[in-house]
PDB file of C-alpha atoms and ligand atoms in Angstrom:
ATOM      1  CA  UNK A   1      10.013  20.513  20.996  1.00 81.00           C
ATOM      2  CA  UNK A   2       9.775  18.565  17.736  1.00 87.00           C
ATOM      3  CA  UNK A   3       7.100  15.864  17.778  1.00 90.00           C
ATOM      4  CA  UNK A   4       8.051  12.361  16.723  1.00 95.00           C
ATOM      5  CA  UNK A   5       5.206   9.877  16.502  1.00 96.00           C
ATOM      6  CA  UNK A   6       5.923   6.159  16.119  1.00 97.00           C
ATOM      7  CA  UNK A   7       3.123   4.285  14.378  1.00 97.00           C
ATOM      8  CA  UNK A   8       3.223   0.665  15.496  1.00 97.00           C
ATOM      9  CA  UNK A   9       1.239  -2.329  14.283  1.00 96.00           C
ATOM     10  CA  UNK A  10       1.424  -5.546  12.277  1.00 96.00           C
ATOM     11  CA  UNK A  11       1.767  -5.585   8.485  1.00 93.00           C
ATOM     12  CA  UNK A  12      -1.558  -4.947   6.773  1.00 90.00           C
ATOM     13  CA  UNK A  13      -3.240  -3.210   9.682  1.00 93.00           C
ATOM     14  CA  UNK A  14      -3.376   0.082   7.774  1.00 90.00           C
ATOM     15  CA  UNK A  15      -0.372   1.991   9.160  1.00 92.00           C
ATOM     16  CA  UNK A  16       0.480   3.517   5.784  1.00 90.00           C
ATOM     17  CA  UNK A  17      -3.078   4.655   5.112  1.00 90.00           C
ATOM     18  CA  UNK A  18      -3.441   6.149   8.580  1.00 94.00           C
ATOM     19  CA  UNK A  19       0.015   7.755   8.514  1.00 94.00           C
ATOM     20  CA  UNK A  20      -0.959   9.714   5.386  1.00 90.00           C
ATOM     21  CA  UNK A  21      -4.125  11.082   7.037  1.00 91.00           C
ATOM     22  CA  UNK A  22      -2.330  11.864  10.307  1.00 91.00           C
ATOM     23  CA  UNK A  23       0.431  13.639   8.402  1.00 92.00           C
ATOM     24  CA  UNK A  24      -2.095  15.897   6.714  1.00 91.00           C
ATOM     25  CA  UNK A  25      -4.131  16.585   9.827  1.00 91.00           C
ATOM     26  CA  UNK A  26      -1.230  17.163  12.192  1.00 90.00           C
ATOM     27  CA  UNK A  27       1.030  18.825   9.651  1.00 91.00           C
ATOM     28  CA  UNK A  28       4.003  16.511  10.123  1.00 93.00           C
ATOM     29  CA  UNK A  29       5.858  14.571   7.451  1.00 95.00           C
ATOM     30  CA  UNK A  30       5.268  10.822   7.061  1.00 95.00           C
ATOM     31  CA  UNK A  31       8.565   8.944   7.057  1.00 97.00           C
ATOM     32  CA  UNK A  32       7.970   5.355   5.936  1.00 96.00           C
ATOM     33  CA  UNK A  33      10.981   3.026   6.028  1.00 97.00           C
ATOM     34  CA  UNK A  34       9.225   0.669   3.582  1.00 95.00           C
ATOM     35  CA  UNK A  35       8.636   3.535   1.114  1.00 94.00           C
ATOM     36  CA  UNK A  36      12.265   4.633   1.434  1.00 97.00           C
ATOM     37  CA  UNK A  37      13.439   1.107   0.644  1.00 97.00           C
ATOM     38  CA  UNK A  38      11.023   0.887  -2.315  1.00 94.00           C
ATOM     39  CA  UNK A  39      12.317   4.220  -3.627  1.00 94.00           C
ATOM     40  CA  UNK A  40      15.882   2.878  -3.446  1.00 96.00           C
ATOM     41  CA  UNK A  41      14.745  -0.264  -5.225  1.00 94.00           C
ATOM     42  CA  UNK A  42      13.164   1.754  -8.024  1.00 92.00           C
ATOM     43  CA  UNK A  43      16.296   3.887  -8.404  1.00 95.00           C
ATOM     44  CA  UNK A  44      18.471   0.759  -8.343  1.00 95.00           C
ATOM     45  CA  UNK A  45      20.800   2.118  -5.657  1.00 97.00           C
ATOM     46  CA  UNK A  46      23.205  -0.144  -3.749  1.00 96.00           C
ATOM     47  CA  UNK A  47      20.906   0.099  -0.725  1.00 97.00           C
ATOM     48  CA  UNK A  48      17.935  -0.862  -2.912  1.00 97.00           C
ATOM     49  CA  UNK A  49      19.746  -3.939  -4.239  1.00 96.00           C
ATOM     50  CA  UNK A  50      20.665  -5.033  -0.738  1.00 96.00           C
ATOM     51  CA  UNK A  51      17.158  -4.399   0.639  1.00 97.00           C
ATOM     52  CA  UNK A  52      15.454  -6.293  -2.190  1.00 95.00           C
ATOM     53  CA  UNK A  53      16.850  -9.662  -1.149  1.00 93.00           C
ATOM     54  CA  UNK A  54      15.299  -9.263   2.304  1.00 96.00           C
ATOM     55  CA  UNK A  55      12.058  -7.600   1.220  1.00 95.00           C
ATOM     56  CA  UNK A  56      11.239 -10.293  -1.327  1.00 91.00           C
ATOM     57  CA  UNK A  57      11.313 -12.893   1.446  1.00 91.00           C
ATOM     58  CA  UNK A  58       9.423 -10.760   3.935  1.00 92.00           C
ATOM     59  CA  UNK A  59      12.529 -10.537   6.160  1.00 96.00           C
ATOM     60  CA  UNK A  60      13.778  -7.388   7.879  1.00 97.00           C
ATOM     61  CA  UNK A  61      16.618  -5.456   6.276  1.00 98.00           C
ATOM     62  CA  UNK A  62      19.594  -5.500   8.716  1.00 98.00           C
ATOM     63  CA  UNK A  63      19.458  -2.958  11.532  1.00 98.00           C
ATOM     64  CA  UNK A  64      22.654  -1.071  10.673  1.00 98.00           C
ATOM     65  CA  UNK A  65      21.599  -0.040   7.153  1.00 97.00           C
ATOM     66  CA  UNK A  66      18.003   0.651   8.211  1.00 98.00           C
ATOM     67  CA  UNK A  67      19.110   2.834  11.107  1.00 98.00           C
ATOM     68  CA  UNK A  68      21.564   4.754   8.917  1.00 97.00           C
ATOM     69  CA  UNK A  69      18.841   5.374   6.304  1.00 98.00           C
ATOM     70  CA  UNK A  70      16.389   6.740   8.904  1.00 98.00           C
ATOM     71  CA  UNK A  71      19.064   8.802  10.661  1.00 96.00           C
ATOM     72  CA  UNK A  72      19.902  10.493   7.372  1.00 96.00           C
ATOM     73  CA  UNK A  73      16.216  11.084   6.561  1.00 97.00           C
ATOM     74  CA  UNK A  74      15.167  12.625   9.860  1.00 95.00           C
ATOM     75  CA  UNK A  75      18.196  14.870  10.002  1.00 93.00           C
ATOM     76  CA  UNK A  76      16.936  16.741   6.917  1.00 95.00           C
ATOM     77  CA  UNK A  77      15.386  20.195   7.446  1.00 94.00           C
ATOM     78  CA  UNK A  78      11.854  19.070   6.507  1.00 95.00           C
ATOM     79  CA  UNK A  79      11.786  16.904   9.677  1.00 94.00           C
ATOM     80  CA  UNK A  80      12.856  19.678  12.034  1.00 92.00           C
ATOM     81  CA  UNK A  81       9.362  19.863  13.603  1.00 93.00           C
ATOM     82  CA  UNK A  82       9.153  16.080  13.923  1.00 95.00           C
ATOM     83  CA  UNK A  83       7.729  13.246  11.837  1.00 96.00           C
ATOM     84  CA  UNK A  84       5.312  10.368  11.768  1.00 96.00           C
ATOM     85  CA  UNK A  85       7.468   7.275  11.650  1.00 97.00           C
ATOM     86  CA  UNK A  86       5.690   4.490   9.798  1.00 97.00           C
ATOM     87  CA  UNK A  87       7.427   1.099   9.888  1.00 97.00           C
ATOM     88  CA  UNK A  88      10.382   2.188  12.023  1.00 98.00           C
ATOM     89  CA  UNK A  89      11.480   1.057  14.589  1.00 98.00           C
ATOM     90  CA  UNK A  90      10.825  -2.640  14.018  1.00 98.00           C
ATOM     91  CA  UNK A  91      13.359  -4.191  16.422  1.00 98.00           C
ATOM     92  CA  UNK A  92      14.520  -3.357  19.972  1.00 97.00           C
ATOM     93  CA  UNK A  93      17.917  -2.275  18.554  1.00 98.00           C
ATOM     94  CA  UNK A  94      16.177   0.162  16.173  1.00 98.00           C
ATOM     95  CA  UNK A  95      14.086   1.558  19.044  1.00 98.00           C
ATOM     96  CA  UNK A  96      17.246   2.145  21.056  1.00 97.00           C
ATOM     97  CA  UNK A  97      18.967   3.795  18.085  1.00 98.00           C
ATOM     98  CA  UNK A  98      15.926   6.028  17.580  1.00 98.00           C
ATOM     99  CA  UNK A  99      16.125   7.246  21.187  1.00 96.00           C
ATOM    100  CA  UNK A 100      19.796   8.094  20.689  1.00 96.00           C
ATOM    101  CA  UNK A 101      19.107   9.860  17.361  1.00 95.00           C
ATOM    102  CA  UNK A 102      16.306  11.937  18.844  1.00 95.00           C
ATOM    103  CA  UNK A 103      18.307  12.778  21.977  1.00 95.00           C
ATOM    104  CA  UNK A 104      21.009  14.218  19.722  1.00 93.00           C
ATOM    105  CA  UNK A 105      18.294  16.432  18.206  1.00 90.00           C
ATOM    106  CA  UNK A 106      17.156  17.426  21.731  1.00 91.00           C
ATOM    107  CA  UNK A 107      13.954  15.504  21.269  1.00 93.00           C
ATOM    108  CA  UNK A 108      12.266  12.165  22.032  1.00 93.00           C
ATOM    109  CA  UNK A 109       9.394   9.924  20.957  1.00 95.00           C
ATOM    110  CA  UNK A 110       6.187  11.782  21.910  1.00 93.00           C
ATOM    111  CA  UNK A 111       3.569   9.091  21.481  1.00 93.00           C
ATOM    112  CA  UNK A 112       3.169   5.615  20.005  1.00 96.00           C
ATOM    113  CA  UNK A 113      -0.215   4.795  18.466  1.00 96.00           C
ATOM    114  CA  UNK A 114      -0.466   1.008  18.262  1.00 96.00           C
ATOM    115  CA  UNK A 115      -3.013  -0.249  15.737  1.00 96.00           C
ATOM    116  CA  UNK A 116      -3.794  -3.865  16.567  1.00 95.00           C
ATOM    117  CA  UNK A 117      -5.674  -6.628  14.719  1.00 93.00           C
ATOM    118  CA  UNK A 118      -6.035 -10.413  14.562  1.00 91.00           C
ATOM    119  CA  UNK A 119      -3.972 -12.359  12.015  1.00 88.00           C
ATOM    120  CA  UNK A 120      -7.013 -13.335   9.900  1.00 86.00           C
ATOM    121  CA  UNK A 121      -7.890  -9.644   9.401  1.00 88.00           C
ATOM    122  CA  UNK A 122      -4.314  -8.870   8.338  1.00 91.00           C
ATOM    123  CA  UNK A 123      -4.114 -11.563   5.684  1.00 88.00           C
ATOM    124  CA  UNK A 124      -7.389 -10.398   4.140  1.00 86.00           C
ATOM    125  CA  UNK A 125      -6.291  -6.763   4.190  1.00 87.00           C
ATOM    126  CA  UNK A 126      -2.873  -7.399   2.662  1.00 89.00           C
ATOM    127  CA  UNK A 127      -3.927  -9.805  -0.037  1.00 86.00           C
ATOM    128  CA  UNK A 128      -6.508  -7.334  -1.439  1.00 89.00           C
ATOM    129  CA  UNK A 129      -4.179  -4.339  -1.325  1.00 91.00           C
ATOM    130  CA  UNK A 130      -3.223  -2.360  -4.448  1.00 93.00           C
ATOM    131  CA  UNK A 131      -0.683   0.464  -4.430  1.00 93.00           C
ATOM    132  CA  UNK A 132      -0.281   3.375  -6.843  1.00 93.00           C
ATOM    133  CA  UNK A 133       2.991   3.371  -8.710  1.00 91.00           C
ATOM    134  CA  UNK A 134       3.434   7.134  -8.745  1.00 90.00           C
ATOM    135  CA  UNK A 135       2.990   8.079  -5.085  1.00 87.00           C
ATOM    136  CA  UNK A 136       2.069   5.019  -3.043  1.00 88.00           C
ATOM    137  CA  UNK A 137      -1.648   5.758  -2.539  1.00 91.00           C
ATOM    138  CA  UNK A 138      -3.249   2.628  -1.121  1.00 91.00           C
ATOM    139  CA  UNK A 139      -6.500   0.882  -2.157  1.00 93.00           C
ATOM    140  CA  UNK A 140      -8.238  -2.348  -1.221  1.00 92.00           C
ATOM    141  CA  UNK A 141     -10.296  -4.299  -3.741  1.00 91.00           C
ATOM    142  CA  UNK A 142     -13.045  -4.876  -1.158  1.00 89.00           C
ATOM    143  CA  UNK A 143     -12.800  -2.152   1.498  1.00 86.00           C
ATOM    144  CA  UNK A 144     -11.680   0.905  -0.487  1.00 90.00           C
ATOM    145  CA  UNK A 145     -11.688   0.140  -4.213  1.00 95.00           C
ATOM    146  CA  UNK A 146     -10.584   2.759  -6.747  1.00 97.00           C
ATOM    147  CA  UNK A 147     -13.337   4.248  -8.943  1.00 97.00           C
ATOM    148  CA  UNK A 148     -11.797   2.547 -11.974  1.00 96.00           C
ATOM    149  CA  UNK A 149     -10.109  -0.843 -11.450  1.00 94.00           C
ATOM    150  CA  UNK A 150      -6.326  -0.664 -11.708  1.00 96.00           C
ATOM    151  CA  UNK A 151      -6.102   3.160 -11.772  1.00 97.00           C
ATOM    152  CA  UNK A 152      -5.329   5.549  -8.893  1.00 97.00           C
ATOM    153  CA  UNK A 153      -8.217   7.990  -8.225  1.00 97.00           C
ATOM    154  CA  UNK A 154      -5.812  10.722  -7.186  1.00 95.00           C
ATOM    155  CA  UNK A 155      -3.180  10.818  -9.909  1.00 93.00           C
ATOM    156  CA  UNK A 156      -4.378   8.379 -12.561  1.00 96.00           C
ATOM    157  CA  UNK A 157      -1.304   6.191 -12.272  1.00 96.00           C
ATOM    158  CA  UNK A 158      -1.288   2.396 -12.537  1.00 96.00           C
ATOM    159  CA  UNK A 159      -2.079   0.334  -9.418  1.00 96.00           C
ATOM    160  CA  UNK A 160       0.104  -2.687  -8.698  1.00 94.00           C
ATOM    161  CA  UNK A 161       0.270  -5.421  -6.101  1.00 90.00           C
ATOM    162  CA  UNK A 162       3.488  -5.287  -4.068  1.00 88.00           C
ATOM    163  CA  UNK A 163       5.606  -8.416  -4.581  1.00 85.00           C
ATOM    164  CA  UNK A 164       5.766  -8.890  -0.811  1.00 88.00           C
ATOM    165  CA  UNK A 165       1.954  -8.667  -0.495  1.00 87.00           C
ATOM    166  CA  UNK A 166       1.565 -12.112  -2.105  1.00 83.00           C
ATOM    167  CA  UNK A 167       0.227 -14.858   0.155  1.00 79.00           C
ATOM    168  CA  UNK A 168       3.482 -16.829   0.720  1.00 78.00           C
ATOM    169  CA  UNK A 169       5.417 -13.744   1.831  1.00 87.00           C
ATOM    170  CA  UNK A 170       2.601 -12.321   3.942  1.00 89.00           C
ATOM    171  CA  UNK A 171       2.689 -15.278   6.330  1.00 89.00           C
ATOM    172  CA  UNK A 172       6.413 -14.764   6.870  1.00 91.00           C
ATOM    173  CA  UNK A 173       6.012 -10.994   7.373  1.00 93.00           C
ATOM    174  CA  UNK A 174       3.464 -11.650  10.111  1.00 93.00           C
ATOM    175  CA  UNK A 175       5.793 -14.197  11.733  1.00 94.00           C
ATOM    176  CA  UNK A 176       8.686 -11.709  11.584  1.00 95.00           C
ATOM    177  CA  UNK A 177       6.437  -9.051  13.123  1.00 96.00           C
ATOM    178  CA  UNK A 178       5.392 -11.318  15.998  1.00 95.00           C
ATOM    179  CA  UNK A 179       8.937 -12.398  16.856  1.00 97.00           C
ATOM    180  CA  UNK A 180      10.920  -9.189  16.234  1.00 97.00           C
ATOM    181  CA  UNK A 181       8.582  -6.182  16.386  1.00 97.00           C
ATOM    182  CA  UNK A 182       5.795  -7.143  18.811  1.00 96.00           C
ATOM    183  CA  UNK A 183       8.139  -6.800  21.862  1.00 97.00           C
ATOM    184  CA  UNK A 184       8.186  -3.039  21.142  1.00 98.00           C
ATOM    185  CA  UNK A 185       4.518  -2.849  22.151  1.00 97.00           C
ATOM    186  CA  UNK A 186       5.444  -3.742  25.738  1.00 96.00           C
ATOM    187  CA  UNK A 187       8.499  -1.530  25.659  1.00 96.00           C
ATOM    188  CA  UNK A 188       6.494   1.577  24.724  1.00 96.00           C
ATOM    189  CA  UNK A 189       3.644   0.597  27.070  1.00 95.00           C
ATOM    190  CA  UNK A 190       6.140   0.515  29.964  1.00 95.00           C
ATOM    191  CA  UNK A 191       7.375   3.985  28.939  1.00 92.00           C
ATOM    192  CA  UNK A 192       3.749   5.240  29.132  1.00 91.00           C
ATOM    193  CA  UNK A 193       3.733   6.245  25.466  1.00 92.00           C
ATOM    194  CA  UNK A 194       1.435   3.621  23.971  1.00 94.00           C
ATOM    195  CA  UNK A 195      -2.118   4.317  22.818  1.00 93.00           C
ATOM    196  CA  UNK A 196      -3.868   1.178  21.551  1.00 94.00           C
ATOM    197  CA  UNK A 197      -6.438   1.380  18.773  1.00 96.00           C
ATOM    198  CA  UNK A 198      -8.543  -1.469  17.408  1.00 95.00           C
ATOM    199  CA  UNK A 199      -7.486  -1.806  13.767  1.00 94.00           C
ATOM    200  CA  UNK A 200     -10.323  -4.195  12.880  1.00 91.00           C
ATOM    201  CA  UNK A 201     -12.739  -1.244  12.874  1.00 92.00           C
ATOM    202  CA  UNK A 202     -13.574   0.515   9.603  1.00 88.00           C
ATOM    203  CA  UNK A 203     -10.746   2.747   8.327  1.00 88.00           C
ATOM    204  CA  UNK A 204     -12.632   6.003   9.076  1.00 91.00           C
ATOM    205  CA  UNK A 205     -13.293   4.947  12.671  1.00 95.00           C
ATOM    206  CA  UNK A 206      -9.600   4.119  13.204  1.00 95.00           C
ATOM    207  CA  UNK A 207      -8.694   7.544  11.802  1.00 94.00           C
ATOM    208  CA  UNK A 208     -11.204   9.274  14.064  1.00 95.00           C
ATOM    209  CA  UNK A 209      -9.866   7.565  17.217  1.00 94.00           C
ATOM    210  CA  UNK A 210      -6.270   8.153  16.203  1.00 92.00           C
ATOM    211  CA  UNK A 211      -6.820  11.844  15.599  1.00 91.00           C
ATOM    212  CA  UNK A 212      -8.684  12.450  18.812  1.00 90.00           C
ATOM    213  CA  UNK A 213      -6.035  10.578  20.862  1.00 87.00           C
ATOM    214  CA  UNK A 214      -3.173  12.306  19.079  1.00 83.00           C
ATOM    215  CA  UNK A 215      -4.575  15.765  19.606  1.00 79.00           C
ATOM    216  CA  UNK A 216      -5.019  15.147  23.336  1.00 78.00           C
ATOM    217  CA  UNK A 217      -1.565  13.647  23.787  1.00 76.00           C
ATOM    218  CA  UNK A 218       0.388  16.069  21.639  1.00 76.00           C
ATOM    219  CA  UNK A 219      -1.058  19.057  23.475  1.00 71.00           C
ATOM    220  CA  UNK A 220      -0.114  17.742  26.905  1.00 64.00           C
TER     221      UNK A 220
HETATM  222  P1  LIG V   1       6.535  -2.011   4.856  1.00 73.21           P
HETATM  223  O1  LIG V   1       6.189  -1.199   3.658  1.00 73.21           O
HETATM  224  O2  LIG V   1       6.634  -1.186   6.105  1.00 73.21           O
HETATM  225  O3  LIG V   1       5.630  -3.199   5.028  1.00 73.21           O
HETATM  226  O4  LIG V   1       8.006  -2.593   4.608  1.00 73.21           O
HETATM  227  C1  LIG V   1       8.288  -3.448   3.520  1.00 73.21           C
HETATM  228  C2  LIG V   1       9.585  -4.207   3.779  1.00 73.21           C
HETATM  229  O5  LIG V   1      10.676  -3.286   3.911  1.00 73.21           O
HETATM  230  C3  LIG V   1       9.605  -5.023   5.055  1.00 73.21           C
HETATM  231  O6  LIG V   1       9.000  -6.302   4.905  1.00 73.21           O
HETATM  232  C4  LIG V   1      11.114  -5.130   5.293  1.00 73.21           C
HETATM  233  O7  LIG V   1      11.711  -6.062   4.413  1.00 73.21           O
HETATM  234  C5  LIG V   1      11.593  -3.743   4.894  1.00 73.21           C
HETATM  235  N1  LIG V   1      11.547  -2.806   6.055  1.00 73.21           N
HETATM  236  C6  LIG V   1      10.740  -1.731   6.210  1.00 73.21           C
HETATM  237  N2  LIG V   1      10.970  -1.116   7.372  1.00 73.21           N
HETATM  238  C7  LIG V   1      11.950  -1.819   7.997  1.00 73.21           C
HETATM  239  C8  LIG V   1      12.621  -1.702   9.239  1.00 73.21           C
HETATM  240  N3  LIG V   1      12.323  -0.726  10.118  1.00 73.21           N
HETATM  241  N4  LIG V   1      13.593  -2.613   9.528  1.00 73.21           N
HETATM  242  C9  LIG V   1      13.921  -3.583   8.660  1.00 73.21           C
HETATM  243  N5  LIG V   1      13.301  -3.780   7.476  1.00 73.21           N
HETATM  244  C10 LIG V   1      12.329  -2.905   7.129  1.00 73.21           C
END
């Protein structure tokens, strides 16, 4: 059966960074709803224009368009073995829609790694974050700086600070997470799918725990 992994956690906890490593190690594609919206924004599509007004404020893009975007993405052939979902679902309605989508593909959510951290850690992580313009590689000015300031180590492209990573928006993103997304932690815990990992640990330690838990659970 295809393996769908839902990566859950507050903004800034390192989901994107960890999803990239997991994708490589487990051999599944990373599907990031935030990256898909940013791609639409860059290409100035109708969806991108709609999403921008929400993203700039740190609000969630409405469920119907988000669900349709993910449904289209995971129905493509490169997701036939499953995917690592990073940033989706973010509301109970999205979680329900995901179950329906996967059931229609004769599959289901396999496991939900939940990376947790205190609010003070999140603000520090997000406000020092720099992203590569070409492929979204992520750096942190204190915890994982690039070799040369402002330039991606991997593909030499420019690093930029996401508009929604600025202090005013970060506070709202955390609030939105706590009110709309945090209930999913309990939902997946009740389903017996949740594996909690302490996201305040160094990045490599989080990766190590994630990988060892994933390997055990996916081979069940
Ligand atoms: P991220 O890169 O995951 O932090 O997402 C950046 C922004 O994209 C969020 O603050 C939302 O505005 C939007 N977004 C990403 N994923 C979702 C989702 N599942 N539901 C609604 N909005 C989303």
